[in-house]
PDB file of C-alpha atoms and ligand atoms in Angstrom:
ATOM      1  CA  UNK A   1       0.000   0.000   0.000  1.00 73.00           C
ATOM      2  CA  UNK A   2       1.560   3.348  -0.954  1.00 75.00           C
ATOM      3  CA  UNK A   3       2.303   6.043   1.589  1.00 71.00           C
ATOM      4  CA  UNK A   4      -0.446   8.672   1.436  1.00 71.00           C
ATOM      5  CA  UNK A   5       2.052  11.451   2.050  1.00 69.00           C
ATOM      6  CA  UNK A   6       3.942  10.742  -1.181  1.00 77.00           C
ATOM      7  CA  UNK A   7       3.517  13.078  -4.124  1.00 93.00           C
ATOM      8  CA  UNK A   8       0.773  12.191  -6.557  1.00 96.00           C
ATOM      9  CA  UNK A   9       1.581  11.916 -10.237  1.00 97.00           C
ATOM     10  CA  UNK A  10      -0.993  11.877 -13.035  1.00 98.00           C
ATOM     11  CA  UNK A  11      -1.144   8.506 -14.790  1.00 98.00           C
ATOM     12  CA  UNK A  12      -4.255   9.061 -16.929  1.00 98.00           C
ATOM     13  CA  UNK A  13      -5.371  12.606 -17.659  1.00 98.00           C
ATOM     14  CA  UNK A  14      -8.994  13.771 -17.516  1.00 98.00           C
ATOM     15  CA  UNK A  15      -8.844  14.227 -21.315  1.00 98.00           C
ATOM     16  CA  UNK A  16      -7.784  10.618 -21.845  1.00 98.00           C
ATOM     17  CA  UNK A  17     -10.522   9.477 -19.468  1.00 98.00           C
ATOM     18  CA  UNK A  18     -13.093  11.579 -21.326  1.00 98.00           C
ATOM     19  CA  UNK A  19     -12.107  10.111 -24.710  1.00 98.00           C
ATOM     20  CA  UNK A  20     -12.123   6.580 -23.377  1.00 98.00           C
ATOM     21  CA  UNK A  21     -15.512   6.982 -21.701  1.00 98.00           C
ATOM     22  CA  UNK A  22     -16.877   8.256 -25.046  1.00 98.00           C
ATOM     23  CA  UNK A  23     -15.377   5.253 -26.871  1.00 98.00           C
ATOM     24  CA  UNK A  24     -16.892   2.810 -24.348  1.00 98.00           C
ATOM     25  CA  UNK A  25     -20.268   4.550 -24.564  1.00 98.00           C
ATOM     26  CA  UNK A  26     -20.243   4.187 -28.372  1.00 98.00           C
ATOM     27  CA  UNK A  27     -19.547   0.466 -28.140  1.00 98.00           C
ATOM     28  CA  UNK A  28     -22.288  -0.003 -25.533  1.00 98.00           C
ATOM     29  CA  UNK A  29     -24.785   2.043 -27.584  1.00 97.00           C
ATOM     30  CA  UNK A  30     -24.175  -0.155 -30.623  1.00 97.00           C
ATOM     31  CA  UNK A  31     -24.580  -3.392 -28.710  1.00 98.00           C
ATOM     32  CA  UNK A  32     -27.654  -2.401 -26.681  1.00 98.00           C
ATOM     33  CA  UNK A  33     -29.614  -0.603 -29.391  1.00 97.00           C
ATOM     34  CA  UNK A  34     -33.320  -1.415 -29.007  1.00 96.00           C
ATOM     35  CA  UNK A  35     -32.747  -2.728 -25.479  1.00 97.00           C
ATOM     36  CA  UNK A  36     -33.439  -1.309 -22.045  1.00 97.00           C
ATOM     37  CA  UNK A  37     -30.313  -2.275 -20.078  1.00 98.00           C
ATOM     38  CA  UNK A  38     -29.926  -2.227 -16.324  1.00 98.00           C
ATOM     39  CA  UNK A  39     -26.541  -0.748 -15.373  1.00 98.00           C
ATOM     40  CA  UNK A  40     -25.303  -1.887 -11.978  1.00 98.00           C
ATOM     41  CA  UNK A  41     -22.571   0.288 -10.455  1.00 98.00           C
ATOM     42  CA  UNK A  42     -20.308  -1.236  -7.826  1.00 98.00           C
ATOM     43  CA  UNK A  43     -19.974   1.211  -4.940  1.00 97.00           C
ATOM     44  CA  UNK A  44     -18.276   3.257  -4.029  1.00 96.00           C
ATOM     45  CA  UNK A  45     -15.577   3.551  -6.672  1.00 97.00           C
ATOM     46  CA  UNK A  46     -17.688   3.367  -9.827  1.00 98.00           C
ATOM     47  CA  UNK A  47     -19.975   6.323  -9.123  1.00 98.00           C
ATOM     48  CA  UNK A  48     -17.947   8.934 -11.043  1.00 98.00           C
ATOM     49  CA  UNK A  49     -17.400   6.672 -14.053  1.00 98.00           C
ATOM     50  CA  UNK A  50     -21.067   5.640 -14.035  1.00 98.00           C
ATOM     51  CA  UNK A  51     -22.196   9.280 -13.941  1.00 98.00           C
ATOM     52  CA  UNK A  52     -20.048  10.202 -16.945  1.00 98.00           C
ATOM     53  CA  UNK A  53     -20.846   7.045 -18.893  1.00 98.00           C
ATOM     54  CA  UNK A  54     -24.644   7.184 -18.646  1.00 98.00           C
ATOM     55  CA  UNK A  55     -24.697  10.780 -19.871  1.00 98.00           C
ATOM     56  CA  UNK A  56     -23.165   9.555 -23.136  1.00 97.00           C
ATOM     57  CA  UNK A  57     -25.678   6.748 -23.610  1.00 97.00           C
ATOM     58  CA  UNK A  58     -28.764   7.769 -25.534  1.00 94.00           C
ATOM     59  CA  UNK A  59     -30.486   4.555 -24.539  1.00 96.00           C
ATOM     60  CA  UNK A  60     -33.333   4.028 -22.063  1.00 97.00           C
ATOM     61  CA  UNK A  61     -30.953   2.914 -19.314  1.00 97.00           C
ATOM     62  CA  UNK A  62     -31.949   2.113 -15.779  1.00 98.00           C
ATOM     63  CA  UNK A  63     -29.364   2.215 -13.006  1.00 98.00           C
ATOM     64  CA  UNK A  64     -28.896   0.622  -9.628  1.00 98.00           C
ATOM     65  CA  UNK A  65     -25.978   0.223  -7.236  1.00 98.00           C
ATOM     66  CA  UNK A  66     -24.601  -2.587  -5.139  1.00 98.00           C
ATOM     67  CA  UNK A  67     -21.996  -2.389  -2.408  1.00 98.00           C
ATOM     68  CA  UNK A  68     -19.722  -5.297  -1.668  1.00 96.00           C
ATOM     69  CA  UNK A  69     -16.965  -5.857   0.840  1.00 93.00           C
ATOM     70  CA  UNK A  70     -14.198  -8.371   1.346  1.00 86.00           C
ATOM     71  CA  UNK A  71     -13.939 -10.024   4.694  1.00 79.00           C
ATOM     72  CA  UNK A  72     -11.885 -12.692   6.452  1.00 63.00           C
ATOM     73  CA  UNK A  73      -8.453 -12.842   8.029  1.00 53.00           C
ATOM     74  CA  UNK A  74      -6.639 -11.657   4.941  1.00 54.00           C
ATOM     75  CA  UNK A  75      -8.851  -8.883   3.610  1.00 47.00           C
ATOM     76  CA  UNK A  76      -7.026  -8.519   0.319  1.00 58.00           C
ATOM     77  CA  UNK A  77      -6.778 -12.131  -0.769  1.00 57.00           C
ATOM     78  CA  UNK A  78      -9.399 -14.073   1.181  1.00 65.00           C
ATOM     79  CA  UNK A  79     -11.744 -13.962  -1.799  1.00 70.00           C
ATOM     80  CA  UNK A  80     -14.657 -13.866   0.622  1.00 89.00           C
ATOM     81  CA  UNK A  81     -16.986 -11.153  -0.478  1.00 94.00           C
ATOM     82  CA  UNK A  82     -20.341 -10.154   0.919  1.00 95.00           C
ATOM     83  CA  UNK A  83     -23.107  -7.830  -0.166  1.00 96.00           C
ATOM     84  CA  UNK A  84     -23.434  -4.862   2.183  1.00 96.00           C
ATOM     85  CA  UNK A  85     -25.934  -2.873   0.113  1.00 96.00           C
ATOM     86  CA  UNK A  86     -28.398  -4.827  -1.983  1.00 97.00           C
ATOM     87  CA  UNK A  87     -29.930  -3.989  -5.338  1.00 98.00           C
ATOM     88  CA  UNK A  88     -33.388  -2.476  -5.328  1.00 97.00           C
ATOM     89  CA  UNK A  89     -34.169  -3.484  -8.925  1.00 97.00           C
ATOM     90  CA  UNK A  90     -35.149  -7.017  -9.979  1.00 98.00           C
ATOM     91  CA  UNK A  91     -32.531  -8.532 -12.287  1.00 98.00           C
ATOM     92  CA  UNK A  92     -34.510 -11.465 -13.686  1.00 98.00           C
ATOM     93  CA  UNK A  93     -34.889 -11.198 -17.452  1.00 98.00           C
ATOM     94  CA  UNK A  94     -32.926  -7.928 -17.674  1.00 98.00           C
ATOM     95  CA  UNK A  95     -29.930  -7.082 -19.865  1.00 98.00           C
ATOM     96  CA  UNK A  96     -27.495  -6.335 -17.060  1.00 98.00           C
ATOM     97  CA  UNK A  97     -24.258  -4.395 -17.499  1.00 98.00           C
ATOM     98  CA  UNK A  98     -21.976  -4.252 -14.454  1.00 98.00           C
ATOM     99  CA  UNK A  99     -20.002  -1.006 -14.164  1.00 98.00           C
ATOM    100  CA  UNK A 100     -16.674  -1.338 -12.340  1.00 98.00           C
ATOM    101  CA  UNK A 101     -13.985   1.236 -11.661  1.00 98.00           C
ATOM    102  CA  UNK A 102     -11.185  -1.329 -11.424  1.00 98.00           C
ATOM    103  CA  UNK A 103     -10.637  -5.056 -11.727  1.00 98.00           C
ATOM    104  CA  UNK A 104      -7.653  -6.129  -9.678  1.00 96.00           C
ATOM    105  CA  UNK A 105      -7.576  -9.748  -8.418  1.00 95.00           C
ATOM    106  CA  UNK A 106     -11.004 -10.243  -9.990  1.00 97.00           C
ATOM    107  CA  UNK A 107     -12.338 -11.793  -6.766  1.00 96.00           C
ATOM    108  CA  UNK A 108     -14.982  -9.121  -6.204  1.00 96.00           C
ATOM    109  CA  UNK A 109     -16.204  -9.194  -9.790  1.00 97.00           C
ATOM    110  CA  UNK A 110     -16.211 -12.979  -9.917  1.00 97.00           C
ATOM    111  CA  UNK A 111     -18.381 -13.084  -6.775  1.00 97.00           C
ATOM    112  CA  UNK A 112     -20.714 -10.440  -8.188  1.00 98.00           C
ATOM    113  CA  UNK A 113     -21.147 -12.211 -11.527  1.00 98.00           C
ATOM    114  CA  UNK A 114     -22.038 -15.477  -9.777  1.00 97.00           C
ATOM    115  CA  UNK A 115     -24.435 -13.608  -7.471  1.00 98.00           C
ATOM    116  CA  UNK A 116     -26.150 -11.947 -10.438  1.00 98.00           C
ATOM    117  CA  UNK A 117     -26.255 -15.124 -12.572  1.00 98.00           C
ATOM    118  CA  UNK A 118     -28.323 -16.807  -9.880  1.00 98.00           C
ATOM    119  CA  UNK A 119     -30.922 -14.068 -10.398  1.00 98.00           C
ATOM    120  CA  UNK A 120     -31.342 -15.142 -14.041  1.00 98.00           C
ATOM    121  CA  UNK A 121     -30.682 -11.980 -16.088  1.00 98.00           C
ATOM    122  CA  UNK A 122     -31.355 -12.171 -19.852  1.00 98.00           C
ATOM    123  CA  UNK A 123     -27.712 -11.183 -20.406  1.00 98.00           C
ATOM    124  CA  UNK A 124     -24.799 -10.218 -18.195  1.00 98.00           C
ATOM    125  CA  UNK A 125     -21.755  -8.214 -19.279  1.00 98.00           C
ATOM    126  CA  UNK A 126     -19.054  -6.084 -17.661  1.00 98.00           C
ATOM    127  CA  UNK A 127     -17.753  -2.605 -18.386  1.00 98.00           C
ATOM    128  CA  UNK A 128     -14.621  -1.720 -16.407  1.00 98.00           C
ATOM    129  CA  UNK A 129     -12.728   1.541 -16.639  1.00 98.00           C
ATOM    130  CA  UNK A 130      -9.411   0.001 -15.567  1.00 98.00           C
ATOM    131  CA  UNK A 131      -7.866  -3.438 -15.261  1.00 98.00           C
ATOM    132  CA  UNK A 132      -4.691  -4.716 -13.601  1.00 98.00           C
ATOM    133  CA  UNK A 133      -4.479  -8.162 -15.247  1.00 97.00           C
ATOM    134  CA  UNK A 134      -1.119  -9.047 -13.667  1.00 96.00           C
ATOM    135  CA  UNK A 135      -2.888  -9.257 -10.287  1.00 94.00           C
ATOM    136  CA  UNK A 136      -5.638 -11.651 -11.383  1.00 96.00           C
ATOM    137  CA  UNK A 137      -6.624 -14.526  -9.091  1.00 95.00           C
ATOM    138  CA  UNK A 138     -10.092 -15.262 -10.448  1.00 96.00           C
ATOM    139  CA  UNK A 139     -10.674 -15.365 -14.222  1.00 95.00           C
ATOM    140  CA  UNK A 140     -13.280 -12.839 -15.346  1.00 97.00           C
ATOM    141  CA  UNK A 141     -14.202 -11.546 -18.767  1.00 97.00           C
ATOM    142  CA  UNK A 142     -14.578  -7.839 -19.366  1.00 98.00           C
ATOM    143  CA  UNK A 143     -16.569  -6.990 -22.486  1.00 98.00           C
ATOM    144  CA  UNK A 144     -15.918  -3.214 -22.396  1.00 98.00           C
ATOM    145  CA  UNK A 145     -12.532  -2.126 -21.022  1.00 98.00           C
ATOM    146  CA  UNK A 146     -11.039   1.346 -20.761  1.00 98.00           C
ATOM    147  CA  UNK A 147      -7.409   1.063 -19.635  1.00 98.00           C
ATOM    148  CA  UNK A 148      -5.063  -1.848 -18.959  1.00 98.00           C
ATOM    149  CA  UNK A 149      -2.699  -0.805 -16.179  1.00 97.00           C
ATOM    150  CA  UNK A 150       0.517  -2.020 -14.561  1.00 95.00           C
ATOM    151  CA  UNK A 151       0.481  -3.160 -10.934  1.00 95.00           C
ATOM    152  CA  UNK A 152       0.375   0.296  -9.382  1.00 95.00           C
ATOM    153  CA  UNK A 153      -2.110   1.573  -6.828  1.00 96.00           C
ATOM    154  CA  UNK A 154      -4.277   4.241  -8.452  1.00 97.00           C
ATOM    155  CA  UNK A 155      -6.512   6.930  -6.991  1.00 98.00           C
ATOM    156  CA  UNK A 156      -8.828   9.588  -8.367  1.00 98.00           C
ATOM    157  CA  UNK A 157     -11.898   9.612 -10.614  1.00 98.00           C
ATOM    158  CA  UNK A 158     -13.822   7.763  -7.891  1.00 98.00           C
ATOM    159  CA  UNK A 159     -10.988   5.522  -6.721  1.00 98.00           C
ATOM    160  CA  UNK A 160      -9.722   5.939  -3.177  1.00 97.00           C
ATOM    161  CA  UNK A 161      -7.001   5.200  -0.709  1.00 96.00           C
ATOM    162  CA  UNK A 162      -8.605   5.026   2.749  1.00 95.00           C
ATOM    163  CA  UNK A 163     -11.622   6.965   1.423  1.00 96.00           C
ATOM    164  CA  UNK A 164      -9.467   9.851   0.180  1.00 97.00           C
ATOM    165  CA  UNK A 165      -8.695  11.156  -3.315  1.00 97.00           C
ATOM    166  CA  UNK A 166     -11.998  10.057  -4.949  1.00 98.00           C
ATOM    167  CA  UNK A 167     -12.556  13.663  -6.034  1.00 98.00           C
ATOM    168  CA  UNK A 168      -9.396  13.982  -8.147  1.00 98.00           C
ATOM    169  CA  UNK A 169     -10.385  14.518 -11.791  1.00 98.00           C
ATOM    170  CA  UNK A 170      -7.378  12.570 -13.152  1.00 98.00           C
ATOM    171  CA  UNK A 171      -6.259   9.036 -12.317  1.00 98.00           C
ATOM    172  CA  UNK A 172      -3.070   9.312 -10.277  1.00 98.00           C
ATOM    173  CA  UNK A 173      -0.356   7.128  -8.793  1.00 97.00           C
ATOM    174  CA  UNK A 174       1.969   7.767  -5.873  1.00 95.00           C
ATOM    175  CA  UNK A 175       5.478   8.863  -6.903  1.00 89.00           C
ATOM    176  CA  UNK A 176       7.262   6.288  -4.780  1.00 77.00           C
ATOM    177  CA  UNK A 177       4.874   3.370  -5.243  1.00 72.00           C
ATOM    178  CA  UNK A 178       7.193   0.384  -5.379  1.00 65.00           C
ATOM    179  CA  UNK A 179       4.429  -2.195  -5.658  1.00 61.00           C
ATOM    180  CA  UNK A 180       5.424  -2.951  -9.231  1.00 45.00           C
TER     181      UNK A 180
HETATM  182  P1  LIG B 201     -10.490  -7.085  -6.696  1.00 77.66           P
HETATM  183  O1  LIG B 201      -9.127  -7.371  -6.137  1.00 77.66           O
HETATM  184  O2  LIG B 201     -10.527  -7.224  -8.200  1.00 77.66           O
HETATM  185  O3  LIG B 201     -11.520  -7.919  -6.007  1.00 77.66           O
HETATM  186  O4  LIG B 201     -10.803  -5.571  -6.381  1.00 77.66           O
HETATM  187  C1  LIG B 201     -11.330  -5.217  -5.140  1.00 77.66           C
HETATM  188  C2  LIG B 201     -11.424  -3.743  -4.944  1.00 77.66           C
HETATM  189  O5  LIG B 201     -10.146  -3.287  -4.537  1.00 77.66           O
HETATM  190  C3  LIG B 201     -11.784  -2.854  -6.125  1.00 77.66           C
HETATM  191  O6  LIG B 201     -13.142  -2.792  -6.416  1.00 77.66           O
HETATM  192  C4  LIG B 201     -11.280  -1.528  -5.584  1.00 77.66           C
HETATM  193  O7  LIG B 201     -12.216  -0.962  -4.703  1.00 77.66           O
HETATM  194  C5  LIG B 201     -10.046  -1.931  -4.808  1.00 77.66           C
HETATM  195  N1  LIG B 201      -8.820  -1.675  -5.559  1.00 77.66           N
HETATM  196  C6  LIG B 201      -8.032  -2.551  -6.204  1.00 77.66           C
HETATM  197  N2  LIG B 201      -6.983  -1.934  -6.779  1.00 77.66           N
HETATM  198  C7  LIG B 201      -7.132  -0.617  -6.490  1.00 77.66           C
HETATM  199  C8  LIG B 201      -6.374   0.552  -6.823  1.00 77.66           C
HETATM  200  O8  LIG B 201      -5.331   0.545  -7.501  1.00 77.66           O
HETATM  201  N3  LIG B 201      -6.864   1.722  -6.331  1.00 77.66           N
HETATM  202  C9  LIG B 201      -8.002   1.820  -5.596  1.00 77.66           C
HETATM  203  N4  LIG B 201      -8.728   0.752  -5.274  1.00 77.66           N
HETATM  204  C10 LIG B 201      -8.305  -0.463  -5.718  1.00 77.66           C
END
């Protein structure tokens, strides 16, 4: 985990994010034309991305949010995930698109996809802004992906370190992050 007092350095600028969100929205629009998808944002990190993405989708989208947390002795790698805030919208028969800020080990997303599959959606896909594939522990497929990143801890654009930095408009890394 990086030291919060280190200098922040911009890794992905707000312009790059804007262009990538537009590109993802175009792909989603093409694929969901004539449909009424249910977008499920994974709290808290995805709220900024979700807000920007849906404003570029001229589709009759519906949104809901779910909040998950990892638990167990080893928080980071236990793979035990639980739902701490449930969906309010029925998923059965819906075209569901999960909106994630980041896929790291994939354990959270893998849990969520299994959880949603049991609710029998008509279709289930994933849109993730960022991915750190070198950290993967559970295989997951991401149909719409923004950025593939190295193993660095990122903050900003909704992503936090200890609940801080979510408000940064760019995606940043810590200068002395030696996690890679
Ligand atoms: P997972 O390891 O794929 O299950 O990701 C679990 C969660 O860890 C993500 O949804 C994020 O909330 C958080 N996370 C993983 N990598 C980062 C990062 O680089 N910055 C901020 N949060 C992260």
